[in-house]
């Protein structure tokens, strides 16, 4: 095989390896925790804590209402039992009952407000939970895809690297080194020649260069120094 063609193929493989490594780096960067999932988890935890506090308030209020209701019942029983005859004492007892009833009403109003907040918080917890579930499922699906893409890229890269090794073994070591140095300096070491023009620098090549480039030996463009390859 023409040496320039071999080096051109080596360059094609180098380009594949470079772009594969870039893609792999990009995929690797996307693997990891999701900020959206973490945010939703934190939000859920704080809402659950709020709900717990509200439920505690609700139970306390209910307990207080029970307690005061018992007191009202006991006072009313005493009031209507007929045991107390003294009008002053009766009036005072009636006053106690009225006061307890007012207190009870206030507590019931407060309890209703808390129950309202509990319901709102329960709805918020359900909403965030459902959002978190969706976010987690999306994230898991994405991570699975990324892992698959990563495996595919790694396999392709290793394939290209093997091909590179095999091809490089067919070429003299000094020539491969020369190619690599040229590539480091110029980015592209081998330039295709199309219609007598070097694609590396777009200069029209002299006929003698073109004739020499058809042979077995390597010919460099007299303008840009790249290895000429006649396709
Ligand atoms: Zn050139």
mmCIF file with all atom_site columns, C-alpha atoms and ligand atoms in Angstrom:
data_model
loop_
_atom_site.group_PDB
_atom_site.id
_atom_site.type_symbol
_atom_site.label_atom_id
_atom_site.label_alt_id
_atom_site.label_comp_id
_atom_site.label_asym_id
_atom_site.label_entity_id
_atom_site.label_seq_id
_atom_site.pdbx_PDB_ins_code
_atom_site.Cartn_x
_atom_site.Cartn_y
_atom_site.Cartn_z
_atom_site.occupancy
_atom_site.B_iso_or_equiv
_atom_site.pdbx_formal_charge
_atom_site.auth_seq_id
_atom_site.auth_comp_id
_atom_site.auth_asym_id
_atom_site.auth_atom_id
_atom_site.pdbx_PDB_model_num
ATOM   1   C  CA  . UNK A 1 1   ? 0.000   0.000  0.000   1.00 0.00 ? 1   UNK A CA  1
ATOM   2   C  CA  . UNK A 1 2   ? 1.089   3.542  -0.688  1.00 0.00 ? 2   UNK A CA  1
ATOM   3   C  CA  . UNK A 1 3   ? 2.771   4.965  2.425   1.00 0.00 ? 3   UNK A CA  1
ATOM   4   C  CA  . UNK A 1 4   ? 0.922   8.293  2.189   1.00 0.00 ? 4   UNK A CA  1
ATOM   5   C  CA  . UNK A 1 5   ? -2.370  6.367  2.053   1.00 0.00 ? 5   UNK A CA  1
ATOM   6   C  CA  . UNK A 1 6   ? -1.405  4.402  5.181   1.00 0.00 ? 6   UNK A CA  1
ATOM   7   C  CA  . UNK A 1 7   ? -0.551  7.608  7.027   1.00 0.00 ? 7   UNK A CA  1
ATOM   8   C  CA  . UNK A 1 8   ? -3.781  9.181  5.825   1.00 0.00 ? 8   UNK A CA  1
ATOM   9   C  CA  . UNK A 1 9   ? -5.688  6.196  7.263   1.00 0.00 ? 9   UNK A CA  1
ATOM   10  C  CA  . UNK A 1 10  ? -3.728  6.523  10.488  1.00 0.00 ? 10  UNK A CA  1
ATOM   11  C  CA  . UNK A 1 11  ? -4.802  10.175 10.609  1.00 0.00 ? 11  UNK A CA  1
ATOM   12  C  CA  . UNK A 1 12  ? -8.441  9.204  10.031  1.00 0.00 ? 12  UNK A CA  1
ATOM   13  C  CA  . UNK A 1 13  ? -8.173  6.811  12.982  1.00 0.00 ? 13  UNK A CA  1
ATOM   14  C  CA  . UNK A 1 14  ? -6.557  9.525  15.103  1.00 0.00 ? 14  UNK A CA  1
ATOM   15  C  CA  . UNK A 1 15  ? -9.491  11.813 14.317  1.00 0.00 ? 15  UNK A CA  1
ATOM   16  C  CA  . UNK A 1 16  ? -11.965 9.084  15.282  1.00 0.00 ? 16  UNK A CA  1
ATOM   17  C  CA  . UNK A 1 17  ? -10.081 8.483  18.544  1.00 0.00 ? 17  UNK A CA  1
ATOM   18  C  CA  . UNK A 1 18  ? -10.023 12.204 19.324  1.00 0.00 ? 18  UNK A CA  1
ATOM   19  C  CA  . UNK A 1 19  ? -13.728 12.718 18.714  1.00 0.00 ? 19  UNK A CA  1
ATOM   20  C  CA  . UNK A 1 20  ? -14.534 9.496  20.617  1.00 0.00 ? 20  UNK A CA  1
ATOM   21  C  CA  . UNK A 1 21  ? -12.529 10.688 23.598  1.00 0.00 ? 21  UNK A CA  1
ATOM   22  C  CA  . UNK A 1 22  ? -14.277 14.054 23.526  1.00 0.00 ? 22  UNK A CA  1
ATOM   23  C  CA  . UNK A 1 23  ? -17.695 12.347 23.425  1.00 0.00 ? 23  UNK A CA  1
ATOM   24  C  CA  . UNK A 1 24  ? -16.706 10.020 26.266  1.00 0.00 ? 24  UNK A CA  1
ATOM   25  C  CA  . UNK A 1 25  ? -15.600 12.968 28.376  1.00 0.00 ? 25  UNK A CA  1
ATOM   26  C  CA  . UNK A 1 26  ? -18.920 14.712 27.758  1.00 0.00 ? 26  UNK A CA  1
ATOM   27  C  CA  . UNK A 1 27  ? -20.941 11.610 28.702  1.00 0.00 ? 27  UNK A CA  1
ATOM   28  C  CA  . UNK A 1 28  ? -18.827 11.004 31.807  1.00 0.00 ? 28  UNK A CA  1
ATOM   29  C  CA  . UNK A 1 29  ? -19.504 14.599 32.886  1.00 0.00 ? 29  UNK A CA  1
ATOM   30  C  CA  . UNK A 1 30  ? -23.248 13.994 32.757  1.00 0.00 ? 30  UNK A CA  1
ATOM   31  C  CA  . UNK A 1 31  ? -23.158 10.911 34.971  1.00 0.00 ? 31  UNK A CA  1
ATOM   32  C  CA  . UNK A 1 32  ? -23.930 11.642 38.599  1.00 0.00 ? 32  UNK A CA  1
ATOM   33  C  CA  . UNK A 1 33  ? -26.559 13.034 40.924  1.00 0.00 ? 33  UNK A CA  1
ATOM   34  C  CA  . UNK A 1 34  ? -29.382 15.227 39.673  1.00 0.00 ? 34  UNK A CA  1
ATOM   35  C  CA  . UNK A 1 35  ? -29.768 18.647 41.293  1.00 0.00 ? 35  UNK A CA  1
ATOM   36  C  CA  . UNK A 1 36  ? -33.494 18.635 40.471  1.00 0.00 ? 36  UNK A CA  1
ATOM   37  C  CA  . UNK A 1 37  ? -33.974 15.329 42.335  1.00 0.00 ? 37  UNK A CA  1
ATOM   38  C  CA  . UNK A 1 38  ? -31.925 16.560 45.316  1.00 0.00 ? 38  UNK A CA  1
ATOM   39  C  CA  . UNK A 1 39  ? -33.946 19.800 45.448  1.00 0.00 ? 39  UNK A CA  1
ATOM   40  C  CA  . UNK A 1 40  ? -37.265 17.929 45.342  1.00 0.00 ? 40  UNK A CA  1
ATOM   41  C  CA  . UNK A 1 41  ? -36.079 15.549 48.090  1.00 0.00 ? 41  UNK A CA  1
ATOM   42  C  CA  . UNK A 1 42  ? -35.156 18.490 50.332  1.00 0.00 ? 42  UNK A CA  1
ATOM   43  C  CA  . UNK A 1 43  ? -38.468 20.207 49.586  1.00 0.00 ? 43  UNK A CA  1
ATOM   44  C  CA  . UNK A 1 44  ? -40.392 17.011 50.417  1.00 0.00 ? 44  UNK A CA  1
ATOM   45  C  CA  . UNK A 1 45  ? -38.558 16.550 53.690  1.00 0.00 ? 45  UNK A CA  1
ATOM   46  C  CA  . UNK A 1 46  ? -39.231 20.108 54.817  1.00 0.00 ? 46  UNK A CA  1
ATOM   47  C  CA  . UNK A 1 47  ? -42.939 19.874 53.894  1.00 0.00 ? 47  UNK A CA  1
ATOM   48  C  CA  . UNK A 1 48  ? -43.238 16.535 55.722  1.00 0.00 ? 48  UNK A CA  1
ATOM   49  C  CA  . UNK A 1 49  ? -41.722 18.108 58.827  1.00 0.00 ? 49  UNK A CA  1
ATOM   50  C  CA  . UNK A 1 50  ? -44.173 21.018 58.568  1.00 0.00 ? 50  UNK A CA  1
ATOM   51  C  CA  . UNK A 1 51  ? -47.079 18.553 58.245  1.00 0.00 ? 51  UNK A CA  1
ATOM   52  C  CA  . UNK A 1 52  ? -45.935 16.643 61.298  1.00 0.00 ? 52  UNK A CA  1
ATOM   53  C  CA  . UNK A 1 53  ? -45.872 19.886 63.303  1.00 0.00 ? 53  UNK A CA  1
ATOM   54  C  CA  . UNK A 1 54  ? -49.343 20.846 62.097  1.00 0.00 ? 54  UNK A CA  1
ATOM   55  C  CA  . UNK A 1 55  ? -50.766 17.416 62.976  1.00 0.00 ? 55  UNK A CA  1
ATOM   56  C  CA  . UNK A 1 56  ? -49.316 17.755 66.430  1.00 0.00 ? 56  UNK A CA  1
ATOM   57  C  CA  . UNK A 1 57  ? -51.037 21.160 66.749  1.00 0.00 ? 57  UNK A CA  1
ATOM   58  C  CA  . UNK A 1 58  ? -54.291 19.575 65.556  1.00 0.00 ? 58  UNK A CA  1
ATOM   59  C  CA  . UNK A 1 59  ? -54.128 16.762 68.130  1.00 0.00 ? 59  UNK A CA  1
ATOM   60  C  CA  . UNK A 1 60  ? -53.332 19.210 70.913  1.00 0.00 ? 60  UNK A CA  1
ATOM   61  C  CA  . UNK A 1 61  ? -56.311 21.376 69.929  1.00 0.00 ? 61  UNK A CA  1
ATOM   62  C  CA  . UNK A 1 62  ? -58.602 18.335 69.804  1.00 0.00 ? 62  UNK A CA  1
ATOM   63  C  CA  . UNK A 1 63  ? -57.417 17.197 73.185  1.00 0.00 ? 63  UNK A CA  1
ATOM   64  C  CA  . UNK A 1 64  ? -58.036 20.679 74.620  1.00 0.00 ? 64  UNK A CA  1
ATOM   65  C  CA  . UNK A 1 65  ? -61.562 20.709 73.156  1.00 0.00 ? 65  UNK A CA  1
ATOM   66  C  CA  . UNK A 1 66  ? -62.274 17.288 74.683  1.00 0.00 ? 66  UNK A CA  1
ATOM   67  C  CA  . UNK A 1 67  ? -61.042 18.482 78.026  1.00 0.00 ? 67  UNK A CA  1
ATOM   68  C  CA  . UNK A 1 68  ? -63.107 21.655 78.013  1.00 0.00 ? 68  UNK A CA  1
ATOM   69  C  CA  . UNK A 1 69  ? -66.210 19.772 76.752  1.00 0.00 ? 69  UNK A CA  1
ATOM   70  C  CA  . UNK A 1 70  ? -65.934 17.440 79.736  1.00 0.00 ? 70  UNK A CA  1
ATOM   71  C  CA  . UNK A 1 71  ? -65.713 20.428 82.042  1.00 0.00 ? 71  UNK A CA  1
ATOM   72  C  CA  . UNK A 1 72  ? -68.800 22.002 80.428  1.00 0.00 ? 72  UNK A CA  1
ATOM   73  C  CA  . UNK A 1 73  ? -70.754 18.757 80.755  1.00 0.00 ? 73  UNK A CA  1
ATOM   74  C  CA  . UNK A 1 74  ? -69.820 18.392 84.413  1.00 0.00 ? 74  UNK A CA  1
ATOM   75  C  CA  . UNK A 1 75  ? -70.737 22.012 85.190  1.00 0.00 ? 75  UNK A CA  1
ATOM   76  C  CA  . UNK A 1 76  ? -74.047 21.726 83.316  1.00 0.00 ? 76  UNK A CA  1
ATOM   77  C  CA  . UNK A 1 77  ? -74.911 18.526 85.152  1.00 0.00 ? 77  UNK A CA  1
ATOM   78  C  CA  . UNK A 1 78  ? -74.275 20.268 88.440  1.00 0.00 ? 78  UNK A CA  1
ATOM   79  C  CA  . UNK A 1 79  ? -76.294 23.283 87.286  1.00 0.00 ? 79  UNK A CA  1
ATOM   80  C  CA  . UNK A 1 80  ? -79.392 21.237 86.394  1.00 0.00 ? 80  UNK A CA  1
ATOM   81  C  CA  . UNK A 1 81  ? -79.096 18.622 89.120  1.00 0.00 ? 81  UNK A CA  1
ATOM   82  C  CA  . UNK A 1 82  ? -81.229 20.621 91.499  1.00 0.00 ? 82  UNK A CA  1
ATOM   83  C  CA  . UNK A 1 83  ? -78.674 20.172 94.227  1.00 0.00 ? 83  UNK A CA  1
ATOM   84  C  CA  . UNK A 1 84  ? -77.681 23.820 94.229  1.00 0.00 ? 84  UNK A CA  1
ATOM   85  C  CA  . UNK A 1 85  ? -80.400 26.077 95.487  1.00 0.00 ? 85  UNK A CA  1
ATOM   86  C  CA  . UNK A 1 86  ? -78.491 29.278 96.290  1.00 0.00 ? 86  UNK A CA  1
ATOM   87  C  CA  . UNK A 1 87  ? -79.265 31.775 93.462  1.00 0.00 ? 87  UNK A CA  1
ATOM   88  C  CA  . UNK A 1 88  ? -75.838 33.434 93.785  1.00 0.00 ? 88  UNK A CA  1
ATOM   89  C  CA  . UNK A 1 89  ? -74.118 30.110 93.506  1.00 0.00 ? 89  UNK A CA  1
ATOM   90  C  CA  . UNK A 1 90  ? -76.310 29.164 90.546  1.00 0.00 ? 90  UNK A CA  1
ATOM   91  C  CA  . UNK A 1 91  ? -75.529 32.426 88.753  1.00 0.00 ? 91  UNK A CA  1
ATOM   92  C  CA  . UNK A 1 92  ? -71.825 31.951 89.336  1.00 0.00 ? 92  UNK A CA  1
ATOM   93  C  CA  . UNK A 1 93  ? -71.991 28.396 87.987  1.00 0.00 ? 93  UNK A CA  1
ATOM   94  C  CA  . UNK A 1 94  ? -73.915 29.613 84.938  1.00 0.00 ? 94  UNK A CA  1
ATOM   95  C  CA  . UNK A 1 95  ? -71.188 32.194 84.364  1.00 0.00 ? 95  UNK A CA  1
ATOM   96  C  CA  . UNK A 1 96  ? -68.552 29.457 84.497  1.00 0.00 ? 96  UNK A CA  1
ATOM   97  C  CA  . UNK A 1 97  ? -70.442 27.432 81.910  1.00 0.00 ? 97  UNK A CA  1
ATOM   98  C  CA  . UNK A 1 98  ? -70.748 30.450 79.614  1.00 0.00 ? 98  UNK A CA  1
ATOM   99  C  CA  . UNK A 1 99  ? -67.068 31.226 79.919  1.00 0.00 ? 99  UNK A CA  1
ATOM   100 C  CA  . UNK A 1 100 ? -66.096 27.630 79.172  1.00 0.00 ? 100 UNK A CA  1
ATOM   101 C  CA  . UNK A 1 101 ? -68.380 27.628 76.109  1.00 0.00 ? 101 UNK A CA  1
ATOM   102 C  CA  . UNK A 1 102 ? -66.737 30.811 74.780  1.00 0.00 ? 102 UNK A CA  1
ATOM   103 C  CA  . UNK A 1 103 ? -63.331 29.253 75.319  1.00 0.00 ? 103 UNK A CA  1
ATOM   104 C  CA  . UNK A 1 104 ? -64.474 26.087 73.578  1.00 0.00 ? 104 UNK A CA  1
ATOM   105 C  CA  . UNK A 1 105 ? -65.724 28.042 70.557  1.00 0.00 ? 105 UNK A CA  1
ATOM   106 C  CA  . UNK A 1 106 ? -62.413 29.815 70.261  1.00 0.00 ? 106 UNK A CA  1
ATOM   107 C  CA  . UNK A 1 107 ? -60.548 26.505 70.423  1.00 0.00 ? 107 UNK A CA  1
ATOM   108 C  CA  . UNK A 1 108 ? -62.812 24.981 67.788  1.00 0.00 ? 108 UNK A CA  1
ATOM   109 C  CA  . UNK A 1 109 ? -62.156 27.889 65.445  1.00 0.00 ? 109 UNK A CA  1
ATOM   110 C  CA  . UNK A 1 110 ? -58.436 27.521 65.972  1.00 0.00 ? 110 UNK A CA  1
ATOM   111 C  CA  . UNK A 1 111 ? -58.672 23.755 65.345  1.00 0.00 ? 111 UNK A CA  1
ATOM   112 C  CA  . UNK A 1 112 ? -60.544 24.337 62.082  1.00 0.00 ? 112 UNK A CA  1
ATOM   113 C  CA  . UNK A 1 113 ? -57.781 26.658 60.908  1.00 0.00 ? 113 UNK A CA  1
ATOM   114 C  CA  . UNK A 1 114 ? -55.144 24.039 61.739  1.00 0.00 ? 114 UNK A CA  1
ATOM   115 C  CA  . UNK A 1 115 ? -57.135 21.294 59.983  1.00 0.00 ? 115 UNK A CA  1
ATOM   116 C  CA  . UNK A 1 116 ? -57.279 23.521 56.928  1.00 0.00 ? 116 UNK A CA  1
ATOM   117 C  CA  . UNK A 1 117 ? -53.493 23.917 57.001  1.00 0.00 ? 117 UNK A CA  1
ATOM   118 C  CA  . UNK A 1 118 ? -53.045 20.158 57.509  1.00 0.00 ? 118 UNK A CA  1
ATOM   119 C  CA  . UNK A 1 119 ? -55.110 19.494 54.391  1.00 0.00 ? 119 UNK A CA  1
ATOM   120 C  CA  . UNK A 1 120 ? -53.105 22.006 52.368  1.00 0.00 ? 120 UNK A CA  1
ATOM   121 C  CA  . UNK A 1 121 ? -49.825 20.536 53.577  1.00 0.00 ? 121 UNK A CA  1
ATOM   122 C  CA  . UNK A 1 122 ? -51.003 16.981 52.812  1.00 0.00 ? 122 UNK A CA  1
ATOM   123 C  CA  . UNK A 1 123 ? -51.812 18.079 49.260  1.00 0.00 ? 123 UNK A CA  1
ATOM   124 C  CA  . UNK A 1 124 ? -48.380 19.717 48.952  1.00 0.00 ? 124 UNK A CA  1
ATOM   125 C  CA  . UNK A 1 125 ? -46.649 16.533 50.180  1.00 0.00 ? 125 UNK A CA  1
ATOM   126 C  CA  . UNK A 1 126 ? -48.593 14.460 47.648  1.00 0.00 ? 126 UNK A CA  1
ATOM   127 C  CA  . UNK A 1 127 ? -47.718 16.898 44.841  1.00 0.00 ? 127 UNK A CA  1
ATOM   128 C  CA  . UNK A 1 128 ? -44.003 16.988 45.657  1.00 0.00 ? 128 UNK A CA  1
ATOM   129 C  CA  . UNK A 1 129 ? -43.904 13.181 46.066  1.00 0.00 ? 129 UNK A CA  1
ATOM   130 C  CA  . UNK A 1 130 ? -45.410 12.679 42.655  1.00 0.00 ? 130 UNK A CA  1
ATOM   131 C  CA  . UNK A 1 131 ? -43.018 15.213 41.097  1.00 0.00 ? 131 UNK A CA  1
ATOM   132 C  CA  . UNK A 1 132 ? -40.084 13.541 42.810  1.00 0.00 ? 132 UNK A CA  1
ATOM   133 C  CA  . UNK A 1 133 ? -41.195 10.167 41.465  1.00 0.00 ? 133 UNK A CA  1
ATOM   134 C  CA  . UNK A 1 134 ? -41.285 11.521 37.899  1.00 0.00 ? 134 UNK A CA  1
ATOM   135 C  CA  . UNK A 1 135 ? -37.939 13.299 38.287  1.00 0.00 ? 135 UNK A CA  1
ATOM   136 C  CA  . UNK A 1 136 ? -36.318 10.171 39.717  1.00 0.00 ? 136 UNK A CA  1
ATOM   137 C  CA  . UNK A 1 137 ? -37.672 7.968  36.930  1.00 0.00 ? 137 UNK A CA  1
ATOM   138 C  CA  . UNK A 1 138 ? -36.447 10.448 34.293  1.00 0.00 ? 138 UNK A CA  1
ATOM   139 C  CA  . UNK A 1 139 ? -33.049 10.665 35.926  1.00 0.00 ? 139 UNK A CA  1
ATOM   140 C  CA  . UNK A 1 140 ? -32.709 6.885  36.188  1.00 0.00 ? 140 UNK A CA  1
ATOM   141 C  CA  . UNK A 1 141 ? -33.681 6.508  32.525  1.00 0.00 ? 141 UNK A CA  1
ATOM   142 C  CA  . UNK A 1 142 ? -31.156 9.175  31.530  1.00 0.00 ? 142 UNK A CA  1
ATOM   143 C  CA  . UNK A 1 143 ? -28.393 7.601  33.622  1.00 0.00 ? 143 UNK A CA  1
ATOM   144 C  CA  . UNK A 1 144 ? -29.091 4.208  32.077  1.00 0.00 ? 144 UNK A CA  1
ATOM   145 C  CA  . UNK A 1 145 ? -28.866 5.719  28.595  1.00 0.00 ? 145 UNK A CA  1
ATOM   146 C  CA  . UNK A 1 146 ? -25.630 7.480  29.513  1.00 0.00 ? 146 UNK A CA  1
ATOM   147 C  CA  . UNK A 1 147 ? -24.141 4.248  30.869  1.00 0.00 ? 147 UNK A CA  1
ATOM   148 C  CA  . UNK A 1 148 ? -25.070 2.480  27.629  1.00 0.00 ? 148 UNK A CA  1
ATOM   149 C  CA  . UNK A 1 149 ? -23.633 5.318  25.560  1.00 0.00 ? 149 UNK A CA  1
ATOM   150 C  CA  . UNK A 1 150 ? -20.464 5.216  27.640  1.00 0.00 ? 150 UNK A CA  1
ATOM   151 C  CA  . UNK A 1 151 ? -20.042 1.474  27.079  1.00 0.00 ? 151 UNK A CA  1
ATOM   152 C  CA  . UNK A 1 152 ? -20.638 1.924  23.346  1.00 0.00 ? 152 UNK A CA  1
ATOM   153 C  CA  . UNK A 1 153 ? -18.086 4.753  23.111  1.00 0.00 ? 153 UNK A CA  1
ATOM   154 C  CA  . UNK A 1 154 ? -15.496 2.792  25.084  1.00 0.00 ? 154 UNK A CA  1
ATOM   155 C  CA  . UNK A 1 155 ? -15.906 -0.235 22.822  1.00 0.00 ? 155 UNK A CA  1
ATOM   156 C  CA  . UNK A 1 156 ? -15.630 1.921  19.685  1.00 0.00 ? 156 UNK A CA  1
ATOM   157 C  CA  . UNK A 1 157 ? -12.555 3.690  21.066  1.00 0.00 ? 157 UNK A CA  1
ATOM   158 C  CA  . UNK A 1 158 ? -10.803 0.458  21.904  1.00 0.00 ? 158 UNK A CA  1
ATOM   159 C  CA  . UNK A 1 159 ? -11.613 -0.806 18.400  1.00 0.00 ? 159 UNK A CA  1
ATOM   160 C  CA  . UNK A 1 160 ? -10.134 2.337  16.786  1.00 0.00 ? 160 UNK A CA  1
ATOM   161 C  CA  . UNK A 1 161 ? -7.045  2.118  18.995  1.00 0.00 ? 161 UNK A CA  1
ATOM   162 C  CA  . UNK A 1 162 ? -6.483  -1.513 18.022  1.00 0.00 ? 162 UNK A CA  1
ATOM   163 C  CA  . UNK A 1 163 ? -6.810  -0.621 14.352  1.00 0.00 ? 163 UNK A CA  1
ATOM   164 C  CA  . UNK A 1 164 ? -4.358  2.227  14.872  1.00 0.00 ? 164 UNK A CA  1
ATOM   165 C  CA  . UNK A 1 165 ? -1.840  -0.136 16.491  1.00 0.00 ? 165 UNK A CA  1
ATOM   166 C  CA  . UNK A 1 166 ? -2.174  -2.706 13.725  1.00 0.00 ? 166 UNK A CA  1
ATOM   167 C  CA  . UNK A 1 167 ? -1.737  -0.088 11.013  1.00 0.00 ? 167 UNK A CA  1
ATOM   168 C  CA  . UNK A 1 168 ? 1.175   1.625  12.811  1.00 0.00 ? 168 UNK A CA  1
ATOM   169 C  CA  . UNK A 1 169 ? 2.957   -1.744 13.045  1.00 0.00 ? 169 UNK A CA  1
ATOM   170 C  CA  . UNK A 1 170 ? 2.949   -1.959 9.251   1.00 0.00 ? 170 UNK A CA  1
ATOM   171 C  CA  . UNK A 1 171 ? 4.799   1.367  9.014   1.00 0.00 ? 171 UNK A CA  1
ATOM   172 C  CA  . UNK A 1 172 ? 8.406   2.100  9.989   1.00 0.00 ? 172 UNK A CA  1
ATOM   173 C  CA  . UNK A 1 173 ? 8.667   3.551  13.495  1.00 0.00 ? 173 UNK A CA  1
ATOM   174 C  CA  . UNK A 1 174 ? 10.555  6.653  12.311  1.00 0.00 ? 174 UNK A CA  1
ATOM   175 C  CA  . UNK A 1 175 ? 7.822   7.393  9.777   1.00 0.00 ? 175 UNK A CA  1
ATOM   176 C  CA  . UNK A 1 176 ? 5.097   7.075  12.420  1.00 0.00 ? 176 UNK A CA  1
ATOM   177 C  CA  . UNK A 1 177 ? 7.080   9.400  14.681  1.00 0.00 ? 177 UNK A CA  1
ATOM   178 C  CA  . UNK A 1 178 ? 7.564   11.870 11.847  1.00 0.00 ? 178 UNK A CA  1
ATOM   179 C  CA  . UNK A 1 179 ? 3.802   11.761 11.182  1.00 0.00 ? 179 UNK A CA  1
ATOM   180 C  CA  . UNK A 1 180 ? 3.047   12.342 14.878  1.00 0.00 ? 180 UNK A CA  1
ATOM   181 C  CA  . UNK A 1 181 ? 5.432   15.283 15.145  1.00 0.00 ? 181 UNK A CA  1
ATOM   182 C  CA  . UNK A 1 182 ? 3.956   16.851 12.037  1.00 0.00 ? 182 UNK A CA  1
ATOM   183 C  CA  . UNK A 1 183 ? 0.449   16.320 13.407  1.00 0.00 ? 183 UNK A CA  1
ATOM   184 C  CA  . UNK A 1 184 ? 1.376   17.942 16.691  1.00 0.00 ? 184 UNK A CA  1
ATOM   185 C  CA  . UNK A 1 185 ? 2.773   20.968 14.861  1.00 0.00 ? 185 UNK A CA  1
ATOM   186 C  CA  . UNK A 1 186 ? 0.112   21.416 12.208  1.00 0.00 ? 186 UNK A CA  1
ATOM   187 C  CA  . UNK A 1 187 ? -2.982  19.642 13.514  1.00 0.00 ? 187 UNK A CA  1
ATOM   188 C  CA  . UNK A 1 188 ? -3.248  17.773 10.219  1.00 0.00 ? 188 UNK A CA  1
ATOM   189 C  CA  . UNK A 1 189 ? -0.161  15.899 9.059   1.00 0.00 ? 189 UNK A CA  1
ATOM   190 C  CA  . UNK A 1 190 ? -1.441  14.413 5.823   1.00 0.00 ? 190 UNK A CA  1
ATOM   191 C  CA  . UNK A 1 191 ? -3.141  16.598 3.207   1.00 0.00 ? 191 UNK A CA  1
ATOM   192 C  CA  . UNK A 1 192 ? -5.281  15.223 0.424   1.00 0.00 ? 192 UNK A CA  1
ATOM   193 C  CA  . UNK A 1 193 ? -4.466  16.424 -3.077  1.00 0.00 ? 193 UNK A CA  1
ATOM   194 C  CA  . UNK A 1 194 ? -7.516  17.227 -5.173  1.00 0.00 ? 194 UNK A CA  1
ATOM   195 C  CA  . UNK A 1 195 ? -7.317  18.600 -8.720  1.00 0.00 ? 195 UNK A CA  1
ATOM   196 C  CA  . UNK A 1 196 ? -3.655  19.394 -8.201  1.00 0.00 ? 196 UNK A CA  1
ATOM   197 C  CA  . UNK A 1 197 ? -4.368  21.429 -5.068  1.00 0.00 ? 197 UNK A CA  1
ATOM   198 C  CA  . UNK A 1 198 ? -3.039  20.680 -1.570  1.00 0.00 ? 198 UNK A CA  1
ATOM   199 C  CA  . UNK A 1 199 ? -6.131  20.621 0.679   1.00 0.00 ? 199 UNK A CA  1
ATOM   200 C  CA  . UNK A 1 200 ? -3.916  21.533 3.616   1.00 0.00 ? 200 UNK A CA  1
ATOM   201 C  CA  . UNK A 1 201 ? -3.005  24.998 2.362   1.00 0.00 ? 201 UNK A CA  1
ATOM   202 C  CA  . UNK A 1 202 ? -5.023  25.280 -0.905  1.00 0.00 ? 202 UNK A CA  1
ATOM   203 C  CA  . UNK A 1 203 ? -1.944  25.935 -2.998  1.00 0.00 ? 203 UNK A CA  1
ATOM   204 C  CA  . UNK A 1 204 ? -1.713  24.600 -6.541  1.00 0.00 ? 204 UNK A CA  1
ATOM   205 C  CA  . UNK A 1 205 ? 1.111   22.052 -6.552  1.00 0.00 ? 205 UNK A CA  1
ATOM   206 C  CA  . UNK A 1 206 ? 3.886   21.943 -9.162  1.00 0.00 ? 206 UNK A CA  1
ATOM   207 C  CA  . UNK A 1 207 ? 3.666   18.964 -11.586 1.00 0.00 ? 207 UNK A CA  1
ATOM   208 C  CA  . UNK A 1 208 ? 6.924   17.510 -10.308 1.00 0.00 ? 208 UNK A CA  1
ATOM   209 C  CA  . UNK A 1 209 ? 5.512   17.327 -6.759  1.00 0.00 ? 209 UNK A CA  1
ATOM   210 C  CA  . UNK A 1 210 ? 2.409   15.619 -8.079  1.00 0.00 ? 210 UNK A CA  1
ATOM   211 C  CA  . UNK A 1 211 ? 4.468   13.049 -9.984  1.00 0.00 ? 211 UNK A CA  1
ATOM   212 C  CA  . UNK A 1 212 ? 6.683   12.353 -6.972  1.00 0.00 ? 212 UNK A CA  1
ATOM   213 C  CA  . UNK A 1 213 ? 3.633   12.019 -4.720  1.00 0.00 ? 213 UNK A CA  1
ATOM   214 C  CA  . UNK A 1 214 ? 2.408   9.135  -6.887  1.00 0.00 ? 214 UNK A CA  1
ATOM   215 C  CA  . UNK A 1 215 ? 5.475   7.110  -5.965  1.00 0.00 ? 215 UNK A CA  1
ATOM   216 C  CA  . UNK A 1 216 ? 6.233   5.053  -2.879  1.00 0.00 ? 216 UNK A CA  1
ATOM   217 C  CA  . UNK A 1 217 ? 8.191   7.760  -1.054  1.00 0.00 ? 217 UNK A CA  1
ATOM   218 C  CA  . UNK A 1 218 ? 6.649   10.468 1.078   1.00 0.00 ? 218 UNK A CA  1
ATOM   219 C  CA  . UNK A 1 219 ? 6.426   13.911 -0.460  1.00 0.00 ? 219 UNK A CA  1
ATOM   220 C  CA  . UNK A 1 220 ? 5.749   17.036 1.574   1.00 0.00 ? 220 UNK A CA  1
ATOM   221 C  CA  . UNK A 1 221 ? 3.908   20.046 0.230   1.00 0.00 ? 221 UNK A CA  1
ATOM   222 C  CA  . UNK A 1 222 ? 6.528   22.661 -0.660  1.00 0.00 ? 222 UNK A CA  1
ATOM   223 C  CA  . UNK A 1 223 ? 4.191   25.322 0.739   1.00 0.00 ? 223 UNK A CA  1
ATOM   224 C  CA  . UNK A 1 224 ? 2.783   23.949 4.038   1.00 0.00 ? 224 UNK A CA  1
ATOM   225 C  CA  . UNK A 1 225 ? 5.056   20.966 4.645   1.00 0.00 ? 225 UNK A CA  1
ATOM   226 C  CA  . UNK A 1 226 ? 2.217   18.462 5.037   1.00 0.00 ? 226 UNK A CA  1
ATOM   227 C  CA  . UNK A 1 227 ? 2.556   14.937 3.618   1.00 0.00 ? 227 UNK A CA  1
ATOM   228 C  CA  . UNK A 1 228 ? 0.772   14.818 0.282   1.00 0.00 ? 228 UNK A CA  1
ATOM   229 C  CA  . UNK A 1 229 ? -1.769  12.085 -0.371  1.00 0.00 ? 229 UNK A CA  1
ATOM   230 C  CA  . UNK A 1 230 ? -3.194  11.566 -3.843  1.00 0.00 ? 230 UNK A CA  1
ATOM   231 C  CA  . UNK A 1 231 ? -6.564  9.902  -3.347  1.00 0.00 ? 231 UNK A CA  1
HETATM 232 ZN ZN1 . LIG B 2 .   ? 0.105   22.404 1.389   1.00 0.00 ? 1   LIG B ZN1 1
#
